[in-house]
Amino acid sequence: MDFATIMQYAGWPLIKIVILLIPVFTVVAYMVWFERRLLAFFQSRLGPNRVGPLGLIQPIADGLKLFLKEDLVPMNSRPFLFKIAPIFAFFPAFVGFAIVSWALPWVTPSGKVHPFVVADVDLGILFVLALSSLSIFGIILAGWSSGSKYPLFGSLRSASQMLAYEVPMTLSVVAVVLLAGSFRLSDIVAAQEKLGWYYLFPGILAFGVYLVSAVAESNRVPFDLPEGESEIIGFHTEYSGMRFAWYFVGEYANVTLISVLGTTMFLGGYDIPFVNDAALYAAHPELTSVLGVCAFAAKAALFAVFFIWIRATWPRYRYDQLLKIGWIVLLPIALANLVLVALLKLWLLR
Amino acid sequence: MNAAARFIKMVTFWELLKGMAITSRFVAKPKVTELYPDVRPVLPYRTKGRLHVEIETCISCRMCEKACPEGCIKVFQPSKEVFKTDKRPVEFYISQEHCLHCGMCVDACPTGSIHHSQEFEMAIYNPDDLLFDKETLPYDLDIKRFRWNFIENVPVKK
Ligand code: SF4
Ligand code: SF4
């Protein structure tokens, strides 16, 4: 094994992971700040504005506070499972970022192509969906191992909710895959560029289904039954300190991932709106990559603002209503949409 | 027509969108949060803050001392000889530590010498710091008097 091989299989991916994780962690941390600020603005408040200018150091202060808190393990819990459960919630959300393609590849002067992605997996979307199903283990284990009934009920609610919304979400993603003809995220973006339309328009139903089930998947208002911050008791009742922070960060990472994936699938990913990307890329490749990342971030921010907006507006659904929406409304819509998209693909978009 | 309108409202989630439109209006509205240490709050005129005493107008009648349910005021009258000409108290103690800010003393004072101020930041490290005597008693003529029963003392807004 020579140096180049090691670099290719271990070195470059590791460097890319580090380069990716630093901004992702920052974005996730500042998402919390952004949500608190914006939510406050919706409620005629100002939100956290004391720590640093505009409260920008608030996430660091929060993290420090949670880090220094006592790590309590309840007496009649299962300590081992109780301790590893947060990892299940935390880890899948971050691994999902590995397959996201952030911009058009960067070509070095010597002709080497560096794609802006850690792992451009063929079955990228399937990989993310599989991982996001894994995160339910974190919730169920947390509820079960806490040794208390309230977290157990919280985690059971969460389990049925995630089952109910995993299916429509997958079906809405399948519609996109059908339109693009590939599971690979960079291919999906390329297909949208080629079509000239973002999949928001041919797949408007799929977009709606994805949006609703994405909110439900990430356990946010109006589907935040597993947590139920204000009234009912959620699955992480017994957690404190850093382990609670893992759930918290995992949730926000999930929201970020869902925004990013939704952007890639329905809003054209790193495609710069109103600009012919291919022509620009031929002329200024670096500029296109940088602008592409900016466009990507701006579109994903739209998703984030939307999520916060609905959190500020809508009340929580009752449990039976939630399951009804999942199984009786979203699932048939997603299935019908699948047929529609297939016909569309067959006749119009060939 | 009605059914069609209802159907359109249903598929466009009209009520939910209406709610979002309402909340979005609040983003640009002025906020109700008070930025307390940076921006001083404007307190109502009748705020019952820390007691201020104008020793110059006090006649050492000890009405406030009698009226106080907590017994936190102690007034020492001057000697009889002095009292004939100078009625100001020799010593005037207020233990603000026990004060209820009830305003009984303010009501009782015949001259309006003792009155509430707008000061409300009385957090200190040593409780003894809240024991005021004649010298340390906050005394500020700029602070307008307020007495519950003397309505003419309330300044008219110009
Ligand atoms: S405000 Fe009430 S408690 Fe305080 S000194 Fe006056 S009478 Fe006493
Ligand atoms: S009631 Fe008024 S005048 Fe009489 S001692 Fe108290 S402060 Fe002075």
Coordinates of N, CA, C and O in Angstrom, one line a residue, chain B residues 47 67 103 116 128:
Chain B
T47 N -45.0 54.5 42.0 CA -44.1 53.4 42.4 C -43.7 53.6 43.9 O -43.3 54.7 44.3
A67 N -46.7 54.7 63.0 CA -47.6 54.1 61.9 C -46.9 52.9 61.3 O -47.6 52.0 60.9
G103 N -46.3 52.0 52.7 CA -46.7 53.4 52.6 C -47.5 53.9 53.8 O -48.0 55.1 53.7
H116 N -42.1 57.9 49.1 CA -41.4 56.8 48.3 C -40.7 57.5 47.2 O -41.1 58.6 46.7
D128 N -26.6 45.1 56.6 CA -26.4 46.4 57.4 C -26.4 47.6 56.5 O -26.7 48.7 56.9

